[in-house]
XYZ file of C-alpha atoms in Angstrom:
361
model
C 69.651 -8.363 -31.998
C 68.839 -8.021 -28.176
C 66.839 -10.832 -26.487
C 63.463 -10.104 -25.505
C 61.298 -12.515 -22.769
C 57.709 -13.885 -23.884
C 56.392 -11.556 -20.823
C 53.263 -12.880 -19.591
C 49.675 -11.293 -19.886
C 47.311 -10.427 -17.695
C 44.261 -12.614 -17.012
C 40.691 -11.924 -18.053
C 38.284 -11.163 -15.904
C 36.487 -14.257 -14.483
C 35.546 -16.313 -11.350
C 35.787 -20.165 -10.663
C 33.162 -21.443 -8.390
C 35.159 -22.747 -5.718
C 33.871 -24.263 -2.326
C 34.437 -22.625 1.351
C 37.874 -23.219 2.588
C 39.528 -22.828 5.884
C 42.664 -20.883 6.983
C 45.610 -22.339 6.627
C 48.696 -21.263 7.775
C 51.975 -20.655 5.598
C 53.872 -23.996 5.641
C 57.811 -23.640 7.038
C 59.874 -25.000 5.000
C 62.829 -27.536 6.399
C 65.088 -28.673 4.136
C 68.771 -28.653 2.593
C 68.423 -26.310 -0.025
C 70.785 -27.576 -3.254
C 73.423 -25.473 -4.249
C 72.837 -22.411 -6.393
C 68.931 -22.640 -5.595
C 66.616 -20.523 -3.810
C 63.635 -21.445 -1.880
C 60.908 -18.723 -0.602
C 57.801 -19.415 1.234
C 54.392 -17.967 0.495
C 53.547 -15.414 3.205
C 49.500 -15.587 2.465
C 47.067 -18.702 3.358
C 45.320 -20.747 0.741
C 42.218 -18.558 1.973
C 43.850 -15.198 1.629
C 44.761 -16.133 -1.847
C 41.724 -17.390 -3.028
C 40.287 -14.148 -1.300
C 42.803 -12.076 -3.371
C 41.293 -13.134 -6.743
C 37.926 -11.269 -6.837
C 36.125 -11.097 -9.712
C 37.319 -7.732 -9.938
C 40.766 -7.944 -9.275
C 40.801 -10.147 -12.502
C 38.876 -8.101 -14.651
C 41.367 -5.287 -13.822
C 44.414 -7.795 -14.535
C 42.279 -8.460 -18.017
C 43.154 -4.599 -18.483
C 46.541 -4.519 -17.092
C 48.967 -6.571 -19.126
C 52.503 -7.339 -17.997
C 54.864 -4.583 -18.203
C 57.796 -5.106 -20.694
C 60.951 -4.509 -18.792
C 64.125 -3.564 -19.553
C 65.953 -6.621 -20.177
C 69.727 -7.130 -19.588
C 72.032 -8.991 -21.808
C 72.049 -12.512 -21.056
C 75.627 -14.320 -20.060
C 77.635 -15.511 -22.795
C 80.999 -15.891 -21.362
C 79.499 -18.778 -17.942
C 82.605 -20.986 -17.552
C 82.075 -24.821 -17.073
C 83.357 -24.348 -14.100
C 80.655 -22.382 -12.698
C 78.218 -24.782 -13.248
C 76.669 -26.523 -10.167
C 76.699 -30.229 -11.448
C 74.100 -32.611 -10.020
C 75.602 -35.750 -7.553
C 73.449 -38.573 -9.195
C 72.969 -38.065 -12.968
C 70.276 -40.506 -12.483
C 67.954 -37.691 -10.629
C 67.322 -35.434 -14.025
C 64.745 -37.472 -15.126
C 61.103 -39.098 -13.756
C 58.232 -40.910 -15.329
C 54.949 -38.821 -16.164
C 51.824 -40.083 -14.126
C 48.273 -40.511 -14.993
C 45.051 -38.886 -13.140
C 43.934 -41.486 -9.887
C 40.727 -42.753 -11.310
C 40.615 -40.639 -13.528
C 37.762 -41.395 -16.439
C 39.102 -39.077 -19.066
C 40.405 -41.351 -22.146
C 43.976 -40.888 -23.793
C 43.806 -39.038 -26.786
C 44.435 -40.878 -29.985
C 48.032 -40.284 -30.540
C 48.597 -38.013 -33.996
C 50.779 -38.020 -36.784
C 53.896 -36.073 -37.055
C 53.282 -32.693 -38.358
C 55.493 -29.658 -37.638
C 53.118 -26.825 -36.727
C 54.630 -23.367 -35.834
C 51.871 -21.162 -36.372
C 50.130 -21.713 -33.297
C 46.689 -23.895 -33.054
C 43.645 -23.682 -30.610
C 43.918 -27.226 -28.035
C 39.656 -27.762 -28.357
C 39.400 -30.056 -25.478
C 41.703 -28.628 -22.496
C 40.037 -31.809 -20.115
C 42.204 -34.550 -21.732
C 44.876 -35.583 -20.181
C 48.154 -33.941 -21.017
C 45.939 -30.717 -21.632
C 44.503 -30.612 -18.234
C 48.226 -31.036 -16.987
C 48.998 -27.285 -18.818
C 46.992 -24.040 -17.389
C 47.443 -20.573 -16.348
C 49.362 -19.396 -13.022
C 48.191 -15.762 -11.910
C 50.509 -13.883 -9.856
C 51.109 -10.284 -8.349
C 54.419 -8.831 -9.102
C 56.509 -7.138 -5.789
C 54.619 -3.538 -7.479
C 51.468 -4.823 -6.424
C 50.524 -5.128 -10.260
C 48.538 -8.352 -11.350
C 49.966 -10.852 -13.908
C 49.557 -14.442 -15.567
C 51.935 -16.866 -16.932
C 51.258 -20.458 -18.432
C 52.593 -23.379 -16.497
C 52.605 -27.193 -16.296
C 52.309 -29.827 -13.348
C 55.434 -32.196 -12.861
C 55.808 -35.177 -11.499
C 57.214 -34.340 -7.717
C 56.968 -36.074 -4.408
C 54.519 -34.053 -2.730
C 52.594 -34.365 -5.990
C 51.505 -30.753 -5.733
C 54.649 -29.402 -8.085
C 54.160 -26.704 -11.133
C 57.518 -26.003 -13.858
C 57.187 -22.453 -15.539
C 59.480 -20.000 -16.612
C 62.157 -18.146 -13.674
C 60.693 -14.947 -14.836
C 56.739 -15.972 -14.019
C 58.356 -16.663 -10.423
C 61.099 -13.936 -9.723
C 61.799 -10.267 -11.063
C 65.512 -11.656 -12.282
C 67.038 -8.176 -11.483
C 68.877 -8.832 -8.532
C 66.709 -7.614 -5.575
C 66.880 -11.026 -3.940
C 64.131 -11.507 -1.793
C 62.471 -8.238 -2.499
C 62.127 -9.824 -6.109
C 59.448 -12.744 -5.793
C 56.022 -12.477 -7.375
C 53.378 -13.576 -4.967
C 49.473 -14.688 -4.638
C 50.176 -17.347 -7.176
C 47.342 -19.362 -8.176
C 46.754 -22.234 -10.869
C 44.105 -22.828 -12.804
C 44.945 -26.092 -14.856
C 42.683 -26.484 -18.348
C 42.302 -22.701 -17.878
C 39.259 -21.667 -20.815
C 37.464 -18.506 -21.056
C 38.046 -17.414 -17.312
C 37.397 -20.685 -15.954
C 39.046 -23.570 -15.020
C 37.140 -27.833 -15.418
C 39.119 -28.526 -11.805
C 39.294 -25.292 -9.767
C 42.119 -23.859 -8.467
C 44.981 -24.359 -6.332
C 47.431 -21.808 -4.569
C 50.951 -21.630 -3.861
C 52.939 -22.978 -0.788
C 56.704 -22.189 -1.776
C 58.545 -20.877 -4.465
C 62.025 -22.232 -6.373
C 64.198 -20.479 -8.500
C 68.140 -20.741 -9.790
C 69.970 -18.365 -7.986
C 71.512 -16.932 -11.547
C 68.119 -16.217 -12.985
C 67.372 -13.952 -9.646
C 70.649 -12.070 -9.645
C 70.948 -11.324 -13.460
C 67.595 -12.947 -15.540
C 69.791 -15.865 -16.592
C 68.318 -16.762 -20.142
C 70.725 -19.282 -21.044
C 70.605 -21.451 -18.177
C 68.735 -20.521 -15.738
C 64.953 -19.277 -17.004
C 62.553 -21.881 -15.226
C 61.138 -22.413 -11.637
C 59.079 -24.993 -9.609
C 55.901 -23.849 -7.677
C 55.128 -26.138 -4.906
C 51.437 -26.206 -3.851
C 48.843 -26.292 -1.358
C 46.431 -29.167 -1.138
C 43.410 -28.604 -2.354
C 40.737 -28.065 0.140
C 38.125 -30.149 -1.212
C 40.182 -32.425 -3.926
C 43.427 -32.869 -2.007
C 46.589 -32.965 -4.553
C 47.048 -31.930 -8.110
C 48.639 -34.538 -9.347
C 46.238 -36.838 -7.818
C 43.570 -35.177 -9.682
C 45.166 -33.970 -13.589
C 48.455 -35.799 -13.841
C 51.424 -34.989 -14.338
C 54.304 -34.877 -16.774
C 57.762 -36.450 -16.407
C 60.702 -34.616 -17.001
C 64.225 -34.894 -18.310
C 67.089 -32.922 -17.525
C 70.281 -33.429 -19.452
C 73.235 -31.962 -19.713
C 74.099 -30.049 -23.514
C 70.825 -31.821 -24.858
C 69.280 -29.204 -27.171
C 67.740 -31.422 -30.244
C 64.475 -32.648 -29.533
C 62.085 -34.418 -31.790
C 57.978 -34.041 -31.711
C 58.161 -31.125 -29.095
C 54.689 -30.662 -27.743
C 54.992 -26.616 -26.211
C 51.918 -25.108 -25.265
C 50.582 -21.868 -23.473
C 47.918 -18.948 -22.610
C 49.714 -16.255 -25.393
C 48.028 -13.203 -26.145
C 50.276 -12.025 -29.213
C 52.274 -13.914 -31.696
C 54.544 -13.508 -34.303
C 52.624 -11.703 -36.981
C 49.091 -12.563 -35.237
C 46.948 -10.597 -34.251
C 43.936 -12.852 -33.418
C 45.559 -14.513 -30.106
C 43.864 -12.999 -26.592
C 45.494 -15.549 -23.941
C 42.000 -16.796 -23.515
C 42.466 -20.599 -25.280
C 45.289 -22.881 -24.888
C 47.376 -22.836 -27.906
C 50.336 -25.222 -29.194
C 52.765 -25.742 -31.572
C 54.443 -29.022 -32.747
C 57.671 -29.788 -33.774
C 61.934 -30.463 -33.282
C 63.842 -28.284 -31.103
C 67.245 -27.493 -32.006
C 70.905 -25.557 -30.427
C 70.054 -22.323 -30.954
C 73.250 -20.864 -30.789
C 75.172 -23.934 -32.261
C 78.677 -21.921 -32.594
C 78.696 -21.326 -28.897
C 79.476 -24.288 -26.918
C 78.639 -22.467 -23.731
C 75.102 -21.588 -24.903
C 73.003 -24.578 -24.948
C 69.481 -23.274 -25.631
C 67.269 -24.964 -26.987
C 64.894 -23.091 -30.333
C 62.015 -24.860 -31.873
C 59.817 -23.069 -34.855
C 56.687 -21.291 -32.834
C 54.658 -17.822 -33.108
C 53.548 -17.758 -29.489
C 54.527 -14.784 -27.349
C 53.832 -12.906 -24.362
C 51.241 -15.289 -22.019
C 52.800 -18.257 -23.033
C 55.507 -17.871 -20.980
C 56.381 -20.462 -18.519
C 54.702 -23.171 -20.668
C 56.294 -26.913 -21.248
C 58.061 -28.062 -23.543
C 57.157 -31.883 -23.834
C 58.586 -35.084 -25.691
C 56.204 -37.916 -26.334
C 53.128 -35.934 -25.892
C 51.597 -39.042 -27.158
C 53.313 -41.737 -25.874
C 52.656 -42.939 -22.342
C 55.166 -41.475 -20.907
C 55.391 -37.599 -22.009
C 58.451 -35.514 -20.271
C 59.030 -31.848 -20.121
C 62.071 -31.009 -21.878
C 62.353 -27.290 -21.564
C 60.109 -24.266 -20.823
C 58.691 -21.326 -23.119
C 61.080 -18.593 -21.857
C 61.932 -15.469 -24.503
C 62.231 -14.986 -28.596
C 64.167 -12.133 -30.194
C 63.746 -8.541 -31.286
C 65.369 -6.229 -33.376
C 66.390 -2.856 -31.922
C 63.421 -1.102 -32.240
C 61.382 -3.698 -29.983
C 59.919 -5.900 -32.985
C 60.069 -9.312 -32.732
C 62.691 -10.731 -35.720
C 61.278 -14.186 -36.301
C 59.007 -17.131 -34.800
C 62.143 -18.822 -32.918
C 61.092 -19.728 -29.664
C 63.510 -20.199 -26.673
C 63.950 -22.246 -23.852
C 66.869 -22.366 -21.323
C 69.016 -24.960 -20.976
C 67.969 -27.755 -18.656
C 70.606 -29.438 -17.498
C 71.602 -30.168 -13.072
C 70.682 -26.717 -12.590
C 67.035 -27.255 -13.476
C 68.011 -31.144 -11.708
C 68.510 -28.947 -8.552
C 65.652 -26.603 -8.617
C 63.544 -30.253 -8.782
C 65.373 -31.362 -6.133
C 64.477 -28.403 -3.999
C 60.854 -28.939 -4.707
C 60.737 -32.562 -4.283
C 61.682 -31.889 -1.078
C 59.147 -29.585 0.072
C 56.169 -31.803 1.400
């Protein structure tokens, strides 16, 4: 079997109302970038990118689903050795954090049930729902695109975690390779968003998803963000989860993952419209290989999903991204084989991508 990437879908056609804003101009970037991590900075203002999203530049995106591309094998021979290992173990992980004043009330936690065929979330406003929305992008083509992505706890509290291949082409162009316009609508529903908007600053990918679409390790990104015009910082205003990063940690229990797909594994009634999720244990997917550490839990969401958290102790206090919806597989012919879904390993290397963004004020 050949791997094939939950490619993202195209948003529908729809506007948020969102108040006048001023230009602003692309932020510089000044930091020490961590090894085996690349940072790029958004050419466009918060204006021009709000700008970009007409009404009917969406409703044309609606039409104009991601293309698949031609996917390369991923690595299976990546040597211990060539793994960038993070300083301070301690840095892989950080507390989720709860809207400022916010007035929403924590959901009731649930009981344990696995569910892999996808369900409808009903109420995207709650916390931990809100945190989860869909990032629109346009691809270096000029084609429009949408993934699903989550906020993270980050220093600047502005941070998004989504897949490597919502971020960066992963076929070796380098710079030439970066989507752009990127814009996220957290509690996305029906073409509209409960918070408005907010629109991209920088960019941070792993160096070995960019030069050969990495799916074992290297399949996620942060976003870093620009304030808000009107409501200031993201975090400030949805919360955010917590993350942990650890190295050959694949088994999971009560995985939360959750996404914007438009197709599933034998469904035909999903339109990347609703927030969807699935509940349940992640385990090694590739247990005989002790270089592969991916991580598989039991899901039917595909394309449009991608780029969407995987989260531990959804409802606890303190919920923690884990991993990120990244690919599934496919038999020869295209067809996807089963409802396995994949995320990459997240071990320093996702520890350093983090470390990039937390860095980025």
């Amino acid at each position: 079997m050949r791997l094939h990437r939950a490619v993202p879908v195209a948003a529908a056609a729809a506007a948020l109302s969102l108040l006048p804003v001023t230009a602003q101009a692309a932020p510089a970037v000044e930091q020490d970038v961590p090894a085996g991590v690349s940072v790029a900075v958004e050419k466009k203002s918060d204006r021009e990118i709000r700008s970009y999203w007409t009404k009917d530049r969406l409703r044309k995106a609606a039409a104009n689903p991601a293309p698949m591309p031609r996917l390369k094998k991923a690595p299976t021979t990546t040597s211990q050795q060539d793994r960038v290992p993070l300083a301070n173990p301690a840095d892989v992980s950080a507390g989720s954090v709860q809207p400022v004043d916010s007035a929403l009330v924590q959901p009731a936690a649930a009981a344990a049930t696995e569910i892999s065929v996808s369900q409808e979330v009903p109420y995207t406003t709650l916390p931990q729902y809100s945190m989860v929305g869909r990032l629109f992008y346009k691809e270096p083509d000029g084609s429009d695109h949408s993934c699903s992505a989550a906020v993270i706890v980050s220093n600047n509290r502005n941070t998004l975690w989504t897949a490597g291949h919502c971020v960066h082409l992963g076929d070796g162009s380098g710079d030439a390779g970066w989507n752009d316009m990127l814009e996220f609508i957290p509690g996305y529903r029906d073409g509209s968003g409960p918070y408005g908007s907010w629109t991209i600053k920088s960019k941070v990918a792993n160096n070995e998803w960019m030069s050969s679409s990495d799916f074992e390790d290297s399949d996620y990104a942060a976003v870093v963000l620009n304030d808000h015009p009107t409501w200031g910082k993201l975090q400030d205003n949805v919360g955010a989860f917590g993350y942990t990063f650890t190295e050959n940690l694949t088994d999971h229990a009560e995985i939360f993952a959750a996404g914007y797909p438009g197709e599933g594994y034998n469904r035909t009634d999903l339109h990347a419209q609703r927030m969807m999720y699935c509940y349940g244990n992640t385990v090694d997917a590739f247990s005989w290989n002790p270089l592969d550490d991916r991580m598989s839990m039991d899901c039917d969401m595909g394309r449009g999903a991608s780029g969407g958290p995987m989260v531990e102790g959804k409802n606890s206090s303190d919920p923690r991204i884990v991993g990120a919806i990244s690919h599934h597989m496919t038999d020869d012919a295209g067809n996807r084989t089963d409802d396995d879904l994949f995320s990459s390993e997240h071990d320093s290397k996702a520890a350093n991508t983090m470390s990039a963004a937390n860095a980025i004020s």
